Amino acid sequence: MRLVEIKEGKARIFIPDPKEYEKNGKFDPSWAPVFYNPRMMFNRDISVIAVSIISPKSIIDALAASGIRGIRYYLESNSPIEEIIFNDKSKVAVDLISKNVEANGVKVAKITNRDANSLLYEVITDYVDIDPFGSPSPFILSSVNAVKNGGYIAYTATDLAPLEGSAKKSCKRKYDVNNSKLSFSKEVGLRVLLSKIVREAAILEKAVEPIFAFYNDYYYRVIIRVTRGAKRADESIEKLGYFYECEKCGFSGSSKDPIEKCPRCGNKVKISGPVWLGKINDDSFVHKMIDYLQNFSYIKNFEAVSILLHKILQENKYPPGYYNLEFIASKYKINVPAREKIIECLGDASQTHFSSKGIKTSKSFDEILECMKTLSNKV
Ligand SMILES: C[S@@+](CC[C@H](N)C(=O)[O-])C[C@H]1O[C@@H](n2cnc3c(N)ncnc32)[C@H](O)[C@@H]1O
């Protein structure tokens, strides 16, 4: 395997030379013997900042591939890390991790060549990173088992089709959620994932508190805090519910139990659930992320991370679900007014990082419609 050296954050690592695995001039990271995707750098940048705040002593990078995540946590997070377990079931990956760990002077590394699930049932740690191909579902129970009381887990999910309701049967299989494609599907997907995590954790009588969660590019990333206690787990379960959206008038909302008819016009609604209806971001953690970001002026995504953090802070105060302006406009056969104008008209509203066509607000659907109709006449 020919290797090339790349730089990401403060790490310099070796990866398989992409040129060797091109097909018809194209390259997909999954075609190489060890996976490294530069498009996930943003995900890792955010994770490094989050780990700086969490400040764990022990970390498990359970699906480590090249080892880039764990190496960056060691080099950049300024945490008092005493041990990082780098694990991958692939022998080629583990050999490359050894080389990369040595090249970056990671003195606290323990490298294992195990199935992640069996490893996670044998260890206890402060922070687990689950960064799989596709769905993290197969690793939820074991990762919750592996984390200390008050510890943290970060999950990536790249299987957007089931999560957003395009692949309903797959969503039922992987997340045990009856999903539908709703106009605000990007947020539905994140809340489907959190619902699954909450229900799995409850099996082990553990409660889940989302600390930081977002959508970007082709994936979701969720960081949760896990605490022990059957009563707490019950309280987490209490925050599950259903999204609905009317196929006729476009009205949408959330409810504790599934409903069949639109509360506004009485027509049939599409539903998705159970979904997580609690907070998806912790305000004080996001504030800290914004403060800590100043220590990371060297990262390539500095500006983009800053924009995301500020958007998340703005939108976090609003109820679950966003309004897709194009969807509403199409229902009422009106032009879509500029998003900023609608936000200004509503007063109490914000953009959402989930969609450039969406807004979040605590104002009613009819107030949004009123603003849109008035502004649309002026377009
Ligand atoms: C998406 S890659 C990880 C990427 C890496 N975390 C990064 O940031 O670049 C997923 C990795 O999980 C490994 N893997 C898949 N199933 C596994 C399992 N059951 N146990 C351990 N490793 C597994 C694969 O070999 C692959 O290297």
Coordinates of C-alpha atoms and ligand atoms in Angstrom, one line a residue, residues 33-37 40 44 61-69 87-90 93 114-117 129 131-134 139, ligand 1:
P33 CA -7.9 -0.1 2.3
V34 CA -8.1 2.4 5.2
F35 CA -10.7 5.1 5.2
Y36 CA -9.9 8.8 5.4
N37 CA -12.4 11.4 4.2
M40 CA -15.3 15.0 7.5
R44 CA -13.5 16.5 13.4
D61 CA -11.9 6.0 19.3
A62 CA -13.9 2.8 18.6
L63 CA -13.9 3.0 14.8
A64 CA -10.6 4.7 14.3
A65 CA -9.6 3.9 10.6
S66 CA -6.4 6.1 10.2
G67 CA -6.6 7.3 13.8
I68 CA -7.0 10.9 12.8
R69 CA -9.7 11.7 15.4
N87 CA -9.7 0.5 17.8
D88 CA -10.5 -0.9 14.4
K89 CA -11.5 -4.4 13.3
S90 CA -9.4 -4.0 10.2
A93 CA -6.2 0.1 9.6
R114 CA -11.2 -5.8 17.9
D115 CA -14.8 -5.8 17.0
A116 CA -16.0 -2.5 18.6
N117 CA -19.0 -4.0 20.3
D129 CA -16.4 8.3 19.7
D131 CA -17.9 7.3 13.7
P132 CA -19.2 4.5 11.5
F133 CA -20.0 3.9 7.9
G134 CA -23.8 4.7 7.7
F139 CA -23.0 0.5 18.4
Ligands
LIG1 C1 -16.0 5.7 8.7 S1 -14.6 4.8 9.2 C2 -14.0 5.7 10.5 C3 -13.4 7.0 10.2 C4 -12.6 7.7 11.2 N1 -13.2 7.7 12.5 C5 -12.2 9.1 10.7 O1 -12.6 10.1 11.4 O2 -11.5 9.3 9.7 C6 -15.3 3.4 10.0 C7 -14.2 2.4 10.4 O3 -14.9 1.4 11.3 C8 -14.3 0.2 11.1 N2 -15.3 -0.8 11.5 C9 -16.5 -1.1 10.9 N3 -17.2 -2.0 11.7 C10 -16.4 -2.2 12.8 C11 -16.6 -3.0 14.0 N4 -17.7 -3.8 14.1 N5 -15.6 -3.0 14.9 C12 -14.5 -2.2 14.7 N6 -14.3 -1.5 13.7 C13 -15.2 -1.5 12.7 C14 -13.9 0.1 9.6 O4 -12.9 -0.8 9.4 C15 -13.5 1.6 9.4 O5 -12.2 1.8 9.5

